[in-house]
Coordinates of N, CA and C and ligand atoms in Angstrom, one line a residue:
M1 N 0.7 -1.1 0.3 CA -0.1 -0.3 -0.2 C 1.1 1.6 0.0
N2 N 0.3 2.2 -0.5 CA 1.0 3.5 -0.6 C 1.5 4.2 1.1
K3 N 1.8 5.1 0.9 CA 1.6 6.1 2.1 C 0.3 6.7 2.4
P4 N -0.1 6.7 3.7 CA -1.4 7.2 3.9 C -1.4 8.9 3.4
I5 N -2.3 9.3 3.3 CA -2.6 10.4 3.2 C -2.3 11.7 4.5
T6 N -1.9 12.9 4.2 CA -1.2 13.4 5.6 C -1.9 14.5 5.5
V7 N -3.3 14.6 6.6 CA -4.2 15.8 7.0 C -4.3 16.6 8.1
G8 N -4.2 17.7 8.1 CA -4.0 18.5 9.3 C -5.7 18.9 9.7
I9 N -5.4 18.6 11.0 CA -6.6 19.5 11.6 C -5.9 20.6 12.8
T10 N -6.9 21.7 12.3 CA -6.3 22.8 13.5 C -7.7 23.8 13.5
G11 N -7.4 24.6 14.5 CA -8.6 25.3 14.7 C -8.6 26.7 15.9
G12 N -8.9 27.6 16.0 CA -8.4 28.5 17.3 C -8.8 27.5 18.4
I13 N -7.9 28.3 19.7 CA -8.8 27.6 20.9 C -9.8 27.4 21.3
G14 N -10.3 26.3 21.9 CA -11.8 26.6 22.1 C -12.4 25.7 20.5
S15 N -12.0 25.8 19.5 CA -12.7 25.4 18.2 C -13.4 23.6 18.6
G16 N -12.2 23.2 19.5 CA -13.0 21.8 19.4 C -12.0 20.9 18.7
K17 N -10.7 21.4 18.6 CA -9.9 20.1 17.8 C -10.0 18.9 18.5
T18 N -9.8 18.9 19.8 CA -9.3 17.5 20.5 C -10.4 16.7 20.6
L19 N -11.6 17.7 20.7 CA -12.6 16.7 20.8 C -13.6 16.1 19.4
V20 N -13.0 17.2 18.5 CA -13.3 16.0 16.9 C -12.3 15.4 16.7
S21 N -10.8 15.5 17.0 CA -10.1 14.4 17.0 C -10.3 13.3 17.4
K22 N -10.9 13.3 18.7 CA -11.4 12.4 19.4 C -12.3 11.2 18.8
L23 N -13.3 12.3 17.6 CA -14.6 11.7 17.2 C -13.8 10.8 15.8
F24 N -12.7 11.2 15.1 CA -11.9 10.7 14.1 C -11.0 8.8 14.7
A25 N -10.5 9.6 16.1 CA -10.0 8.4 16.4 C -11.1 7.0 16.9
I26 N -12.5 7.5 16.9 CA -13.0 6.4 17.3 C -13.5 5.6 16.0
L27 N -13.1 6.4 14.8 CA -13.6 6.1 13.7 C -12.1 5.2 13.8
G28 N -11.4 4.8 13.8 CA -10.0 4.4 13.6 C -8.9 4.8 13.2
T29 N -8.8 6.4 13.1 CA -8.0 7.2 12.6 C -7.1 7.3 13.2
P30 N -5.7 7.1 13.1 CA -4.2 7.5 13.6 C -4.4 8.7 13.7
I31 N -4.5 9.7 15.4 CA -4.1 10.8 15.5 C -2.7 11.3 16.3
Y32 N -2.1 12.1 15.2 CA -0.7 12.8 16.1 C -1.0 13.8 16.3
N33 N -0.7 13.7 18.0 CA -1.2 15.6 18.6 C 0.3 16.1 18.5
A34 N 0.5 17.1 17.6 CA 1.9 17.7 17.6 C 2.2 18.7 18.6
D35 N 1.4 19.4 19.5 CA 1.8 20.0 20.4 C 1.9 19.0 21.8
N36 N 1.5 18.0 21.8 CA 1.6 17.2 23.0 C 3.3 16.4 22.7
R37 N 3.3 16.0 21.5 CA 4.4 15.5 21.3 C 5.5 16.3 21.2
A38 N 5.4 17.6 20.8 CA 6.6 18.8 20.8 C 7.3 18.4 22.5
K39 N 6.1 18.6 23.4 CA 6.2 18.9 24.7 C 7.3 17.6 25.2
E40 N 6.7 16.5 24.7 CA 7.8 15.4 25.0 C 9.1 15.0 24.4
L41 N 9.1 15.6 23.5 CA 10.6 15.7 22.7 C 11.3 16.8 23.4
I42 N 10.7 17.8 23.8 CA 11.2 19.1 24.7 C 12.0 18.6 25.7
N43 N 11.3 17.4 26.5 CA 11.6 17.0 27.9 C 12.5 15.6 27.6
S44 N 13.0 15.2 26.5 CA 13.8 14.4 26.3 C 14.7 14.4 25.1
V45 N 14.9 14.0 23.9 CA 15.8 14.5 22.9 C 16.6 15.9 22.7
L46 N 15.5 16.7 22.5 CA 16.2 18.0 22.7 C 16.6 18.9 24.1
I47 N 16.5 18.2 24.9 CA 17.0 18.5 26.0 C 18.5 19.4 25.7
D48 N 19.5 18.4 25.5 CA 20.8 18.7 25.1 C 20.7 20.2 23.9
P49 N 20.1 19.9 22.9 CA 20.5 21.1 22.0 C 19.3 22.2 22.9
I50 N 19.0 22.4 23.4 CA 18.2 23.5 24.2 C 19.0 24.1 25.2
I51 N 19.7 23.6 25.8 CA 20.7 23.4 26.9 C 21.9 24.5 26.0
S52 N 22.3 24.0 25.0 CA 23.5 24.2 24.2 C 23.0 25.9 23.6
A53 N 21.9 25.9 23.1 CA 21.5 27.3 23.0 C 21.2 28.4 24.0
F54 N 20.3 28.0 25.2 CA 19.8 29.0 25.9 C 20.7 28.7 27.4
G55 N 21.8 27.6 27.9 CA 21.9 27.5 29.2 C 21.3 26.7 29.8
S56 N 22.1 26.3 30.9 CA 21.8 25.4 31.7 C 20.6 25.8 32.7
E57 N 20.1 26.7 32.6 CA 19.0 27.3 33.4 C 17.4 27.1 32.6
S58 N 17.9 26.4 31.3 CA 16.4 26.0 30.6 C 15.9 24.6 31.1
Y59 N 16.7 24.0 32.1 CA 15.5 22.7 32.7 C 15.9 22.5 34.1
E60 N 15.0 22.4 34.9 CA 15.1 22.3 36.1 C 14.5 20.6 36.6
K61 N 15.2 19.9 37.1 CA 14.8 18.4 37.1 C 14.5 17.8 36.1
G62 N 15.1 18.0 34.8 CA 15.2 17.4 33.9 C 13.6 18.3 33.2
V63 N 13.0 19.0 33.3 CA 11.9 19.5 32.5 C 11.8 20.6 32.7
L64 N 11.8 21.2 31.1 CA 11.5 22.7 30.9 C 11.2 23.7 32.1
N65 N 12.2 24.6 31.7 CA 11.7 25.8 32.9 C 11.3 26.4 31.7
R66 N 10.0 26.4 31.8 CA 8.9 27.4 30.9 C 9.0 29.2 31.3
A67 N 8.9 29.3 32.3 CA 9.2 30.2 32.6 C 10.6 31.1 32.3
F68 N 11.6 30.4 32.2 CA 12.8 30.9 32.1 C 12.6 31.4 30.4
I69 N 12.7 29.9 29.6 CA 12.5 30.0 28.1 C 11.7 31.5 27.7
A70 N 10.3 31.0 28.7 CA 9.3 32.2 27.8 C 9.9 33.8 28.0
K71 N 11.1 33.8 29.0 CA 11.7 35.2 29.1 C 12.4 35.9 27.7
Q72 N 13.0 34.8 27.7 CA 14.2 34.4 26.8 C 13.4 35.0 25.3
V73 N 12.3 34.1 24.9 CA 12.1 34.3 23.7 C 11.0 35.3 23.4
F74 N 9.8 35.8 24.8 CA 9.1 36.5 24.5 C 9.4 38.1 24.2
G75 N 9.1 38.4 22.8 CA 9.2 40.0 22.4 C 10.6 39.8 21.6
N76 N 11.3 38.7 21.4 CA 12.8 38.7 20.8 C 12.6 37.2 20.0
K77 N 12.2 38.5 18.8 CA 12.4 37.4 17.5 C 13.1 36.5 17.4
E78 N 14.6 37.0 17.6 CA 16.0 36.3 17.1 C 15.7 34.8 17.9
Q79 N 15.7 35.2 19.4 CA 15.8 34.0 20.4 C 14.1 33.0 19.9
L80 N 13.3 33.6 19.6 CA 12.2 32.7 19.1 C 12.6 31.3 17.9
A81 N 13.2 32.4 16.9 CA 13.9 31.9 15.9 C 14.2 30.6 16.2
V82 N 15.6 30.9 17.2 CA 16.3 29.5 17.9 C 15.8 28.7 18.3
L83 N 14.9 28.8 19.1 CA 13.6 27.9 19.7 C 13.1 27.1 18.6
N84 N 12.5 27.8 17.6 CA 11.6 26.9 16.4 C 12.4 26.5 15.4
S85 N 14.1 26.6 15.6 CA 14.5 26.0 14.7 C 15.2 24.4 15.3
I86 N 14.8 24.5 16.6 CA 14.8 23.5 17.3 C 14.2 22.6 17.3
V87 N 13.1 23.0 17.8 CA 11.9 22.4 18.1 C 11.1 21.6 16.6
H88 N 10.7 22.6 15.6 CA 9.7 22.5 14.5 C 10.3 21.3 13.6
P89 N 12.5 21.2 13.2 CA 12.5 19.9 12.5 C 12.2 19.0 13.3
A90 N 12.2 18.8 15.0 CA 12.5 17.8 15.4 C 11.0 17.1 15.2
V91 N 10.0 17.9 15.2 CA 8.6 17.2 15.2 C 8.5 16.8 14.0
A92 N 8.9 17.4 12.4 CA 8.4 17.0 11.6 C 9.4 15.6 11.1
I93 N 10.3 15.8 11.7 CA 11.1 14.2 11.8 C 10.2 13.0 12.4
D94 N 9.6 13.7 13.5 CA 8.9 12.8 14.5 C 8.1 12.5 13.8
F95 N 7.2 13.2 13.4 CA 5.9 12.9 12.2 C 5.9 12.1 11.4
E96 N 7.3 12.1 10.3 CA 7.8 11.6 9.4 C 7.7 9.9 10.0
N97 N 8.3 10.0 10.8 CA 8.4 8.0 11.4 C 7.4 7.8 11.7
W98 N 6.3 9.0 12.7 CA 5.2 8.1 12.8 C 4.3 7.6 11.7
V99 N 4.1 8.7 10.4 CA 3.8 8.9 9.3 C 4.1 6.7 8.8
N100 N 5.7 6.6 9.1 CA 6.0 5.3 8.3 C 5.3 4.2 9.0
L101 N 4.9 4.2 10.5 CA 4.3 3.5 11.2 C 3.0 3.3 11.0
N102 N 2.2 4.2 10.1 CA 0.8 3.8 10.1 C 0.4 3.5 8.5
K103 N 1.3 2.9 7.7 CA 1.4 2.9 6.5 C 0.2 2.2 5.9
S104 N -0.5 1.5 6.8 CA -1.4 0.5 6.5 C -2.7 1.2 6.4
T105 N -2.8 2.4 6.8 CA -4.1 3.0 6.8 C -4.3 4.1 5.8
E106 N -5.7 4.6 5.2 CA -5.5 5.6 4.0 C -5.6 6.7 4.4
Y107 N -5.4 7.5 5.8 CA -4.9 8.7 6.1 C -4.8 8.6 7.3
V108 N -4.2 9.5 7.9 CA -3.3 9.8 9.2 C -3.9 11.2 9.5
L109 N -4.4 11.9 10.7 CA -4.6 13.2 11.2 C -3.2 13.9 11.8
K110 N -3.0 15.2 11.6 CA -1.7 15.7 12.6 C -2.7 16.6 13.3
E111 N -2.8 16.9 14.7 CA -3.7 17.8 14.9 C -2.2 18.8 15.6
A112 N -2.8 19.9 15.6 CA -2.1 21.1 16.4 C -2.6 22.6 16.2
A113 N -2.5 23.3 17.2 CA -3.4 24.7 17.2 C -2.7 25.7 16.0
L114 N -1.8 25.5 15.9 CA -0.7 26.7 14.9 C -0.4 26.3 13.8
L115 N -1.0 25.2 13.2 CA -0.9 24.4 11.8 C -0.5 25.5 10.7
V116 N -1.5 26.6 10.7 CA -1.7 28.0 9.7 C -0.7 28.8 10.3
E117 N -0.3 29.3 11.7 CA 0.9 30.2 11.9 C 1.9 29.4 11.6
T118 N 2.4 28.7 11.8 CA 3.8 27.8 11.3 C 3.8 27.9 9.9
G119 N 3.0 27.6 9.7 CA 3.4 27.6 8.0 C 3.2 25.8 7.6
S120 N 3.2 25.0 8.9 CA 3.5 23.4 8.5 C 2.7 22.7 7.8
Y121 N 1.5 23.4 7.6 CA 0.1 23.2 7.3 C 0.4 22.6 5.6
K122 N 1.8 23.5 5.0 CA 1.9 23.1 3.3 C 2.6 22.0 3.4
Q123 N 3.3 21.0 4.4 CA 3.9 19.8 4.2 C 2.7 18.8 4.4
L124 N 1.4 19.5 5.0 CA 0.5 18.4 4.6 C -0.2 18.0 3.6
D125 N -1.0 17.3 3.1 CA -1.8 17.1 1.8 C -3.2 17.9 1.9
K126 N -3.7 17.9 3.1 CA -5.3 18.0 3.1 C -5.1 19.1 4.4
L127 N -6.0 19.5 4.7 CA -6.0 20.9 5.8 C -7.6 20.7 6.1
I128 N -7.9 20.5 7.4 CA -9.4 20.6 8.0 C -9.3 21.6 9.3
V129 N -10.1 22.6 9.1 CA -10.7 23.8 10.1 C -11.7 23.5 10.8
I130 N -11.4 23.3 12.0 CA -12.7 23.5 13.0 C -13.4 24.8 13.4
T131 N -14.2 25.2 12.7 CA -14.6 26.6 13.3 C -15.7 26.6 14.5
A132 N -16.0 27.8 15.3 CA -16.8 27.8 16.2 C -17.1 29.6 16.5
P133 N -18.2 29.8 16.8 CA -18.5 31.4 17.0 C -17.6 31.7 18.1
Y134 N -17.0 32.9 17.7 CA -15.7 33.5 18.6 C -16.4 33.3 20.5
Q135 N -18.0 34.1 20.7 CA -18.4 34.2 21.7 C -18.4 32.8 22.4
L136 N -18.6 31.6 21.9 CA -18.7 30.1 22.2 C -17.6 30.0 22.6
R137 N -16.2 30.4 21.9 CA -15.2 29.6 21.8 C -14.1 30.2 23.7
V138 N -14.7 31.3 23.4 CA -14.5 32.2 24.6 C -14.7 31.6 26.2
E139 N -16.1 31.0 25.9 CA -17.3 30.4 26.8 C -16.6 29.4 27.4
R140 N -16.5 28.5 26.3 CA -15.5 26.7 26.6 C -14.1 27.0 27.1
I141 N -13.9 27.8 26.5 CA -12.4 28.2 27.7 C -12.4 28.4 29.0
R142 N -13.1 29.7 29.2 CA -13.6 29.7 30.4 C -13.7 28.8 31.1
E143 N -14.7 27.7 30.8 CA -15.1 26.6 31.8 C -14.0 25.3 31.8
R144 N -13.4 25.4 30.9 CA -12.3 24.6 30.9 C -11.0 24.8 31.3
D145 N -10.8 25.9 30.8 CA -9.4 26.2 31.8 C -9.8 27.6 32.8
T146 N -10.0 27.0 34.0 CA -10.5 28.3 35.3 C -9.4 29.1 35.6
F147 N -8.1 28.4 35.2 CA -7.0 29.4 35.5 C -6.4 30.3 34.8
R148 N -7.4 30.5 33.3 CA -7.0 31.6 32.7 C -7.8 33.1 32.8
S149 N -7.6 34.1 33.1 CA -8.3 35.2 33.3 C -8.9 35.5 31.7
N150 N -9.9 36.3 31.6 CA -10.3 36.5 30.6 C -9.2 37.6 29.6
E151 N -8.4 38.6 30.4 CA -7.3 38.5 29.6 C -6.4 37.9 28.7
E152 N -6.3 36.6 29.5 CA -5.1 35.9 28.5 C -5.8 35.3 28.0
I153 N -7.8 34.6 27.8 CA -8.1 34.0 27.0 C -7.8 35.0 25.6
E154 N -8.6 36.4 25.6 CA -8.7 37.3 24.7 C -7.0 37.5 24.0
K155 N -5.8 37.6 24.9 CA -4.8 37.8 24.0 C -4.7 36.3 23.0
I156 N -4.6 35.7 23.9 CA -4.4 34.2 23.1 C -5.3 34.0 21.9
M157 N -6.8 34.1 22.3 CA -7.3 34.4 20.6 C -6.9 35.3 19.5
A158 N -6.4 36.4 20.3 CA -5.8 37.7 19.0 C -4.5 37.4 18.7
S159 N -4.0 36.5 19.1 CA -2.6 36.1 18.9 C -2.4 35.1 17.5
Q160 N -4.1 34.1 17.4 CA -4.2 33.4 16.6 C -4.8 33.8 15.1
T161 N -4.4 33.3 14.0 CA -5.0 33.7 13.0 C -6.2 33.6 12.8
S162 N -7.3 34.2 12.4 CA -8.6 34.5 12.2 C -9.3 32.8 11.9
D163 N -10.4 32.6 12.3 CA -10.9 31.7 11.5 C -10.9 31.8 9.9
K164 N -11.7 33.2 9.5 CA -11.5 33.2 8.2 C -10.4 32.8 7.5
A165 N -9.5 33.5 8.0 CA -8.5 33.6 7.3 C -8.0 32.0 7.1
K166 N -8.2 31.1 8.2 CA -7.9 29.6 8.1 C -8.8 29.1 7.1
I167 N -10.3 29.4 7.4 CA -11.0 28.8 6.4 C -10.7 28.9 4.6
E168 N -10.0 30.5 4.5 CA -9.7 30.1 3.1 C -8.4 29.1 2.7
L169 N -7.6 28.6 3.7 CA -6.6 28.0 3.3 C -7.2 26.3 3.1
A170 N -8.6 26.2 4.2 CA -8.7 24.9 4.2 C -9.5 23.9 3.2
D171 N -9.2 22.6 3.2 CA -10.1 21.6 2.0 C -11.4 21.5 2.6
F172 N -11.4 21.2 3.8 CA -12.5 20.8 4.7 C -12.8 21.8 5.8
V173 N -14.3 21.9 6.2 CA -14.5 22.5 7.1 C -15.5 21.7 8.5
I174 N -15.5 21.7 9.8 CA -16.3 21.4 10.4 C -16.5 22.3 11.7
N175 N -17.9 22.5 11.1 CA -18.7 23.7 11.6 C -19.0 23.0 13.4
N176 N -18.5 23.7 14.6 CA -18.7 22.7 15.7 C -19.3 24.2 16.6
D177 N -20.1 24.8 16.1 CA -21.2 25.7 16.5 C -22.3 25.3 17.6
E178 N -22.2 24.0 18.0 CA -23.2 23.1 18.5 C -24.6 23.8 18.3
S179 N -24.8 23.9 17.0 CA -26.2 23.8 16.6 C -26.2 23.1 15.1
S180 N -24.9 22.7 14.2 CA -24.7 21.6 13.7 C -24.3 20.6 14.2
L181 N -25.3 19.1 13.9 CA -24.7 17.9 14.5 C -23.1 17.8 13.9
L182 N -22.5 17.3 15.1 CA -20.9 17.4 14.9 C -20.6 15.6 14.1
I183 N -21.4 14.7 14.7 CA -20.8 13.5 14.3 C -20.9 13.3 12.5
P184 N -22.7 13.5 12.4 CA -22.4 13.2 11.0 C -21.2 14.1 9.9
Q185 N -21.1 14.9 10.4 CA -19.7 15.8 9.6 C -18.7 15.1 9.7
V186 N -18.2 14.4 11.0 CA -17.3 13.6 11.2 C -17.0 12.4 10.0
V187 N -18.2 11.9 10.3 CA -18.5 10.6 9.6 C -18.3 10.8 8.1
E188 N -19.1 11.6 7.8 CA -18.8 12.2 5.9 C -17.6 12.5 5.5
L189 N -17.1 13.0 6.5 CA -15.3 13.6 6.0 C -15.0 12.1 5.8
D190 N -14.4 11.6 7.3 CA -14.1 10.0 7.3 C -14.0 9.4 5.4
Q191 N -15.4 9.2 5.3 CA -15.9 8.6 4.2 C -14.8 9.3 2.9
K192 N -15.0 10.2 2.9 CA -14.3 10.9 1.8 C -12.5 10.4 1.8
L193 N -12.5 10.7 2.8 CA -10.7 10.3 3.2 C -10.2 9.3 2.7
R194 N -11.1 8.4 3.2 CA -10.9 6.9 2.9 C -11.1 6.7 1.4
Q195 N -11.5 7.3 0.8 CA -11.7 7.4 -0.8 C -11.0 8.0 -1.6
H196 N -10.0 9.0 -1.2 CA -9.2 9.7 -1.6 C -8.1 8.8 -2.8
Ligands
ATP201 P1 -7.3 23.9 22.6 O1 -6.5 25.1 21.3 O2 -7.6 25.0 24.0 O3 -6.5 22.9 22.8 P2 -9.2 22.6 21.5 O4 -10.0 23.4 19.8 O5 -8.7 21.1 21.3 O6 -8.8 23.8 22.5 P3 -11.3 21.3 23.0 O7 -10.3 20.9 24.2 O8 -11.6 20.0 21.9 O9 -11.0 22.3 21.9 O10 -12.5 22.2 23.0 C1 -12.8 23.3 24.2 C2 -13.6 22.4 25.0 O11 -15.2 22.8 24.7 C3 -13.6 21.3 25.9 O12 -14.1 21.2 27.4 C4 -15.0 20.8 25.1 O13 -15.4 19.4 26.0 C5 -16.0 21.9 24.5 N1 -16.6 21.6 23.6 C6 -16.1 21.5 22.3 N2 -17.0 21.3 21.4 C7 -17.9 21.2 22.3 C8 -19.3 20.8 21.9 N3 -19.7 20.5 20.7 N4 -20.5 20.3 22.7 C9 -20.0 20.7 23.9 N5 -18.7 21.3 24.5 C10 -17.9 20.9 23.2

């Protein structure tokens, strides 16, 4: 069998990427969660390269010192580019290896919050965008992430590409506005992707 087609699944914070990905997983689709996997790599094979670039304070007891790293890269484009140049290629290689382990499936999904913002959607065959109204997304995040202030939620949303711009790049759009039924949209898309 040929390689599976690689399909990105993205959407802004609170759009429901994780929930929709779980529905695809129930239908048997392998899911690569890029954000979780990046964290795992950062706390394993990337420890040495990150310490070489940012110094020994980057880790505390083998776990990334997020506050320290955030301070290094916040508002500093060059340092952020250095961090990205370590993390992004490692995730890309890890994803490629993972795709090779899933050769017997028609398609695989790569879930990530910033597929569009980082441009990594360009390396994928297809792109699914999950969309939901702004206010509904704010309410979901308020309920799910009680530790976040309203200002923080709004700041994250403002830093992400708008749904409109993401939809323009999408091959498929899933509407998660809680009035359109979600499961039939996922089942229909799964069938389309299996028949590619
Ligand atoms: P993030 O970018 O923060 O990871 P996400 O896009 O992955 O967000 P989810 O975590 O899937 O979003 O959803 C956000 C919250 O909204 C979760 O608590 C989820 O259970 C809830 N939610 C999402 N879609 C629906 C829905 N259709 N009906 C009810 N609750 C929903």
